[in-house]
Tab-separated table of C-alpha atoms and ligand atoms in Angstrom:
chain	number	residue	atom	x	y	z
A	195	UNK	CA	0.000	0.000	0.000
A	196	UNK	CA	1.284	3.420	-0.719
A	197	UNK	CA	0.092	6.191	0.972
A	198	UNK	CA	1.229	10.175	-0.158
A	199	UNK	CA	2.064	12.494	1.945
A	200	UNK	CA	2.226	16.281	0.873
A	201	UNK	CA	4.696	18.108	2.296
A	202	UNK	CA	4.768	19.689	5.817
A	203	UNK	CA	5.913	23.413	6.045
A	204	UNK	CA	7.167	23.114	9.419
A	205	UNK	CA	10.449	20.638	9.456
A	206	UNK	CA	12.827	19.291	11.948
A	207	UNK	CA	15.113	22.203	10.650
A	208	UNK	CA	12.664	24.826	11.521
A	209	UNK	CA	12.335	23.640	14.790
A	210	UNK	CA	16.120	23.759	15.364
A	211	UNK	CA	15.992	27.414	13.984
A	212	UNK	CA	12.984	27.822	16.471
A	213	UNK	CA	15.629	26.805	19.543
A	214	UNK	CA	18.552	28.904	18.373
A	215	UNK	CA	15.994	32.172	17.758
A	216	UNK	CA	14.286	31.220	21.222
A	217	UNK	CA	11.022	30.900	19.054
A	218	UNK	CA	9.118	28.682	22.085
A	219	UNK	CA	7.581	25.452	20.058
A	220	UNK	CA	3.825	24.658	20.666
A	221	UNK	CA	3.007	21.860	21.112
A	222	UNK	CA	-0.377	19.157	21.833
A	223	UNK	CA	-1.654	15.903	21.340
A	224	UNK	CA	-3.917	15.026	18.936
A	225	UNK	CA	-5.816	11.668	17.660
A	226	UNK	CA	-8.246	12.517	15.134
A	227	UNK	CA	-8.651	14.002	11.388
A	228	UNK	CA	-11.261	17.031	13.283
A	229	UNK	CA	-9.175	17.830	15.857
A	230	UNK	CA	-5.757	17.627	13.819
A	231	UNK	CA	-7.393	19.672	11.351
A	232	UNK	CA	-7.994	22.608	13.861
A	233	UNK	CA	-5.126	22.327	15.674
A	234	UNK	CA	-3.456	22.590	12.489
A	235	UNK	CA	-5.090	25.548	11.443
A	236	UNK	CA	-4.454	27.232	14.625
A	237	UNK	CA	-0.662	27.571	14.495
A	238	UNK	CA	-0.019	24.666	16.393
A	239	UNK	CA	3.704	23.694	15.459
A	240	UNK	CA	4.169	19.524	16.556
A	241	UNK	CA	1.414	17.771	17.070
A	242	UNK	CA	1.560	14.346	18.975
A	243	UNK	CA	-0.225	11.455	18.262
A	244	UNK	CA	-0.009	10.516	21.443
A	245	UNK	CA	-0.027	6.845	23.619
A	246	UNK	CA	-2.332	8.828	25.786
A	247	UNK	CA	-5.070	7.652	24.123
A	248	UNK	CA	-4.953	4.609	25.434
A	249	UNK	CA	-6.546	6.882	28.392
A	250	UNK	CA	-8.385	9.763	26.938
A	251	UNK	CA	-10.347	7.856	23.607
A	252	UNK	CA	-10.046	4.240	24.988
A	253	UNK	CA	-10.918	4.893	28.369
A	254	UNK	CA	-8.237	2.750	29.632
A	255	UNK	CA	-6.359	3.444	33.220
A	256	UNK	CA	-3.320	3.689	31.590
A	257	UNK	CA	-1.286	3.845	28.252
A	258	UNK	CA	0.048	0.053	28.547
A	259	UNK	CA	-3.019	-1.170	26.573
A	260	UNK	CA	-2.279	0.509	23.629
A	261	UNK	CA	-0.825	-1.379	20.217
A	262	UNK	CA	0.632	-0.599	16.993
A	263	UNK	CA	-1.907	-1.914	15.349
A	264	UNK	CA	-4.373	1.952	17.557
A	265	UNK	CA	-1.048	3.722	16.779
A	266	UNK	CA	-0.669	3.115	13.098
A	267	UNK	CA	-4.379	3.817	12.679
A	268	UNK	CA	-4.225	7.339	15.101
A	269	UNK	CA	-1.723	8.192	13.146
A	270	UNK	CA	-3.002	7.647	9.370
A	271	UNK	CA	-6.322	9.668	10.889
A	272	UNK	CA	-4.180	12.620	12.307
A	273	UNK	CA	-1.468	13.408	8.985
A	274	UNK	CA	-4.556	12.878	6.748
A	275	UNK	CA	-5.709	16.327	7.876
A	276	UNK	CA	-2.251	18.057	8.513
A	277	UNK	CA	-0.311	20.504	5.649
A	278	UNK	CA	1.430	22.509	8.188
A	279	UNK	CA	2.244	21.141	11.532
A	280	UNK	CA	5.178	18.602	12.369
A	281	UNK	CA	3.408	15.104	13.607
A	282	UNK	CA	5.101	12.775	16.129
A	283	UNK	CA	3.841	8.983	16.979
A	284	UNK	CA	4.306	7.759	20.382
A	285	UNK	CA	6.266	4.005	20.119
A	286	UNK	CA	3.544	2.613	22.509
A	287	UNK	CA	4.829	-0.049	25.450
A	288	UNK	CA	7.216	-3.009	24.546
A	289	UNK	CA	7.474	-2.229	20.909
A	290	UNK	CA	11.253	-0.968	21.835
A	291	UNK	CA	12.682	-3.581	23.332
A	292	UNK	CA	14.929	-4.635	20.782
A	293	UNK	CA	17.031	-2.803	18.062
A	294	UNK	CA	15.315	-4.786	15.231
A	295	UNK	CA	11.500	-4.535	16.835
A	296	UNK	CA	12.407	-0.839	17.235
A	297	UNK	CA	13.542	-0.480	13.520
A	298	UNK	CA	10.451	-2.247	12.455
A	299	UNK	CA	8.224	-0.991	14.242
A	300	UNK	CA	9.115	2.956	13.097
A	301	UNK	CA	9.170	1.966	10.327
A	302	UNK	CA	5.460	1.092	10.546
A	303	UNK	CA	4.468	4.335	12.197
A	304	UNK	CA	6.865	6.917	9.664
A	305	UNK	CA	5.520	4.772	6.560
A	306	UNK	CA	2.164	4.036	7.142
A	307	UNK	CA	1.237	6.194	9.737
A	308	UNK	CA	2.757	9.157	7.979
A	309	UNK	CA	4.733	10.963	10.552
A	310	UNK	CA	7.769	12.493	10.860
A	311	UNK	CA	9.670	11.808	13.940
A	312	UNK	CA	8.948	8.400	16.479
A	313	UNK	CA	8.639	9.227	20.516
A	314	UNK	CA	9.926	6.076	22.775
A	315	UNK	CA	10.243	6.575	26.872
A	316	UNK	CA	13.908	6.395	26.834
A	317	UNK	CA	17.131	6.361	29.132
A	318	UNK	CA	20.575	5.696	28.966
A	319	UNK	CA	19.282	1.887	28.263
A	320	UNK	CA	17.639	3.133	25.049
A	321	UNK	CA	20.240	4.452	23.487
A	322	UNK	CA	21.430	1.852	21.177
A	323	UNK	CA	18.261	1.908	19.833
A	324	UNK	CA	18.426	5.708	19.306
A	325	UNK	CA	21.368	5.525	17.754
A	326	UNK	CA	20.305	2.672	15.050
A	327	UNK	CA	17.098	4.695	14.044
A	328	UNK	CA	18.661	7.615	13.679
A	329	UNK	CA	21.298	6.236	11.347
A	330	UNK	CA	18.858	4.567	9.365
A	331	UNK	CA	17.014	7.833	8.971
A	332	UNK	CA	14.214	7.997	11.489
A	333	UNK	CA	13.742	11.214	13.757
A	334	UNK	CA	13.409	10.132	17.557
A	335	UNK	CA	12.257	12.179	20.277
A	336	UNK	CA	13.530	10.774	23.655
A	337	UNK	CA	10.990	11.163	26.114
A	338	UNK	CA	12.847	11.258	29.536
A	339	UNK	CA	11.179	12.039	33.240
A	340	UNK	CA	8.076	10.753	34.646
A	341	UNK	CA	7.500	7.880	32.017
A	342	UNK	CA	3.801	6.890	31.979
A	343	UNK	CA	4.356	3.304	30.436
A	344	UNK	CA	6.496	2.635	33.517
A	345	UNK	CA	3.368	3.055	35.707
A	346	UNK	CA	3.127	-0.301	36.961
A	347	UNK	CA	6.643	-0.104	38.646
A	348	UNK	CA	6.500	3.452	39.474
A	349	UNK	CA	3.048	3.128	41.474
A	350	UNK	CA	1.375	6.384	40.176
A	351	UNK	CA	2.550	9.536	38.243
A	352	UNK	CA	4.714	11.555	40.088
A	353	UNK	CA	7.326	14.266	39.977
A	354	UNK	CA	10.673	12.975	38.713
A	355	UNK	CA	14.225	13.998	39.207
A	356	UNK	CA	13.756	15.469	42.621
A	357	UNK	CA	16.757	13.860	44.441
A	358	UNK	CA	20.169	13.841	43.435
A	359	UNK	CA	20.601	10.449	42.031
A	360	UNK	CA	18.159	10.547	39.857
A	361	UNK	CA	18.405	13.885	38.759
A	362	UNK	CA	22.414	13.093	37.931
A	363	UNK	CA	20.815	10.235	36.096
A	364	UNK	CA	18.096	12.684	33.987
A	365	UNK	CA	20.851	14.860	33.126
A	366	UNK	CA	23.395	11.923	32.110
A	367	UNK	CA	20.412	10.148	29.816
A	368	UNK	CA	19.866	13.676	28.001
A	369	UNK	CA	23.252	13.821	27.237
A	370	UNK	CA	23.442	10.041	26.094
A	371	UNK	CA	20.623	9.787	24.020
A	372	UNK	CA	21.438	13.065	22.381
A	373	UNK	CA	24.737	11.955	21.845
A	374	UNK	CA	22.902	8.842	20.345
A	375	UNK	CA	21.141	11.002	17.320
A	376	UNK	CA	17.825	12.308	19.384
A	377	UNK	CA	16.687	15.098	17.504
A	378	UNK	CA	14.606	15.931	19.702
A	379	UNK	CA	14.028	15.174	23.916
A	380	UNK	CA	10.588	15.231	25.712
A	381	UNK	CA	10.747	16.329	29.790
A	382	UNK	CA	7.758	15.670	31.644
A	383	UNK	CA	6.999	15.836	35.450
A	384	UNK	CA	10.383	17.338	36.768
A	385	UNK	CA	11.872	20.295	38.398
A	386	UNK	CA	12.117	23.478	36.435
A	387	UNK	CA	16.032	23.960	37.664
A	388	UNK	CA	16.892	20.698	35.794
A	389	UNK	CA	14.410	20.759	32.672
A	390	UNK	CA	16.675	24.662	32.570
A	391	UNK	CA	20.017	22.734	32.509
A	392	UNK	CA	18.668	20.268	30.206
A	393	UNK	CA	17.514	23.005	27.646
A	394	UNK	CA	20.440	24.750	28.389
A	395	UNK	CA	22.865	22.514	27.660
A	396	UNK	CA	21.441	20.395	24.589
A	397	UNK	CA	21.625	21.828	21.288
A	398	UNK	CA	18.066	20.174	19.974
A	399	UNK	CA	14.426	21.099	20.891
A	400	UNK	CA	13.717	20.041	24.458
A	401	UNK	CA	9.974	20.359	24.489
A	402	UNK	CA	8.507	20.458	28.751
A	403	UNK	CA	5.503	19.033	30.149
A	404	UNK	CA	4.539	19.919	33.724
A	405	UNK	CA	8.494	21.068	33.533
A	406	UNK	CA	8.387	24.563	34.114
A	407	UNK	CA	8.876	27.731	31.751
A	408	UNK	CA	12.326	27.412	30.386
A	409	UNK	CA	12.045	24.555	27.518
A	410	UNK	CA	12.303	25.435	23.837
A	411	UNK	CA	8.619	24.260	23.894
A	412	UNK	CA	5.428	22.918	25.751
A	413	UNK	CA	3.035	20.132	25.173
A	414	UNK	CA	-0.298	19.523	26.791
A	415	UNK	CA	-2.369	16.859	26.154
A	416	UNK	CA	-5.622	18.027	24.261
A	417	UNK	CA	-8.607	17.296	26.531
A	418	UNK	CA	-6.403	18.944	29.234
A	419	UNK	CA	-6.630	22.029	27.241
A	420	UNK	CA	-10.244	21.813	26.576
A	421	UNK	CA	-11.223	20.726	30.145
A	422	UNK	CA	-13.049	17.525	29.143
A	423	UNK	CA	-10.329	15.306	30.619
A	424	UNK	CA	-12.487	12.191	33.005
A	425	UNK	CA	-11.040	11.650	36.485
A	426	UNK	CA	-7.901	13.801	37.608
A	427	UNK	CA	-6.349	16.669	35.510
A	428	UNK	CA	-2.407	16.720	35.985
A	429	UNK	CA	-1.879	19.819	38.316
A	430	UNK	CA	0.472	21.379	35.458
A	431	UNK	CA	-2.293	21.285	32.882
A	432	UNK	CA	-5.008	24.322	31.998
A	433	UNK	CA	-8.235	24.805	30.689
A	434	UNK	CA	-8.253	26.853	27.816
A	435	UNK	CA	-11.400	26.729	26.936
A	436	UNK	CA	-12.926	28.018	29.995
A	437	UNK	CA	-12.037	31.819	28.824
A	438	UNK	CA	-13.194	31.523	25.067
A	439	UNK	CA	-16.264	30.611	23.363
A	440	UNK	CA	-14.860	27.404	20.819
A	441	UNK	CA	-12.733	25.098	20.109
A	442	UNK	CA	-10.356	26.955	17.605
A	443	UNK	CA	-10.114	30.076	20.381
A	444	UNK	CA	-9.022	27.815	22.930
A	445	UNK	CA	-6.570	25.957	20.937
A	446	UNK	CA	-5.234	29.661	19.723
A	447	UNK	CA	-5.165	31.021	23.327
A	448	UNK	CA	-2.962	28.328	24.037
A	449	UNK	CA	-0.472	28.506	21.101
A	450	UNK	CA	-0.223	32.429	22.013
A	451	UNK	CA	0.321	31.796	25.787
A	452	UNK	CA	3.485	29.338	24.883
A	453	UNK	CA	4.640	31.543	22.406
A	454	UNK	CA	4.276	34.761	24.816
A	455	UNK	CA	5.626	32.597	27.406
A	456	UNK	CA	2.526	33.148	29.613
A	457	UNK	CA	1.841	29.051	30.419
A	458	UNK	CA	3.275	27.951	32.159
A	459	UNK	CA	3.209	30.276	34.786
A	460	UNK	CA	6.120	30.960	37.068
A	461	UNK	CA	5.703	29.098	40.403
B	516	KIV	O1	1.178	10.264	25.216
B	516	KIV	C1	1.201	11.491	25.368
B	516	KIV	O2	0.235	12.206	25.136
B	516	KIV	C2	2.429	12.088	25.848
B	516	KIV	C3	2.333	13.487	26.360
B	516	KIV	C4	1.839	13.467	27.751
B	516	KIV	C5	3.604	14.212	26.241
B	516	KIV	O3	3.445	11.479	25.874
């Protein structure tokens, strides 16, 4: 099957520019042709199809549920109704555990998903596998921090980083998997001094979540941002749509406040 894809005005490139000109990156999930479509439409720069929705379309406690087979489908949906924005796939849980199922599995989501870079929940352990997608031309974003797919061995979803073993051990698995051929690293859930150093000191996007003001970028997850989230909204997160009348004005309210650098909020 072969599927074409036009081409997308914002590139890995331009989001390297959009680090070295401190141009903050917006970023949010996305699942859907609609939604994409707006988002897109909106000036939203990266939009990630995102494992969440193992939670936030399938209901599901967590993001452990979710396949290739929900990935590869999210994704065809989403980069169907994108021309502008940069599109991501989350590698969902235990399709990385090998450098050949990584390779494959890529694959699957760049070729018949459509998108343009691969996110795994990475550490120094992953970066073999970094190293041998990158080489064979695959974008990766590195998605260090509070790792939701570990859920069942962390016990909930806390803040990460906050002592100084495992913040030495944050900072050393940026610099590894960057080192590897990241293009690209995802911080979510930990202190705003060390997401700083991490921006600071890595020469490719470092997009935040729940990581404080000083990333290139920010991501939210989209029902977050429209307050329709069921059970417990991460603390980090806002409701966009609570001070506008649609969709579109929410999602735009959003993209200006990262751009302005008004969310997140100092503490
Ligand atoms: O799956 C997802 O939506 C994510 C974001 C929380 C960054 O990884």
């Amino acid at each position: 099957m072969s599927v074409h894809h036009p081409a997308k005005s914002i590139t890995l490139k331009r989001l390297q520019a959009m680090k070295s000109q401190a141009e903050k990156i917006a970023c949010l999930t996305a699942y859907d042709a609609s939604f994409a479509a707006v988002l897109d439409a909106t000036g939203v720069d990266v939009i990630l199809v995102g494992d969440s929705l193992g939670m936030v379309i399938q209901g599901r406690e967590s993001t452990v549920s979710v396949t290739m087979d929900d990935m590869i489908y999210h994704s065809q949906c989403v980069t169907s109704a994108v021309r502008h924005a940069f599109v991501i796939a989350d590698m969902p849980f235990m399709t990385y555990t090998s450098v050949q199922q990584a390779l494959d599995n890529a694959t699957d989501l760049i070729q018949l998903g459509g998108v343009q870079m691969v996110k795994l929940e990475a550490s120094v352990r992953q970066a073999s596998i970094v190293q041998e997608l990158s080489e064979c031309g695959i974008p990766v974003c590195a998605h260090l921090g509070l790792r939701p797919q570990y859920i069942h061995k962390l016990g909930g979803y806390s803040m990460q980083g906050n002592d100084q073993k495992s913040s030495d051990d944050l900072l050393r698995s940026a610099e590894s998997l960057q080192a590897a051929g990241a293009d690209m690293l995802l911080l979510e859930c930990i202190p705003e001094t060390l997401a700083r150093r991490i921006t600071s000191s890595s020469s490719i996007p470092v997009i935040g979540i729940g990581a404080g003001q000083d990333c290139d970028g920010q991501i939210l997850v989209l029902h977050d941002v429209l307050g329709i989230t069921r059970g417990i909204t991460p603390k980090f997160a806002k409701n966009f749509l609570a001070d506008t009348h649609d969709i579109p004005s929410a999602i735009r309210a959003y993209v200006d406040a990262v751009k302005s650098c008004s969310f997140p909020l100092k503490p």
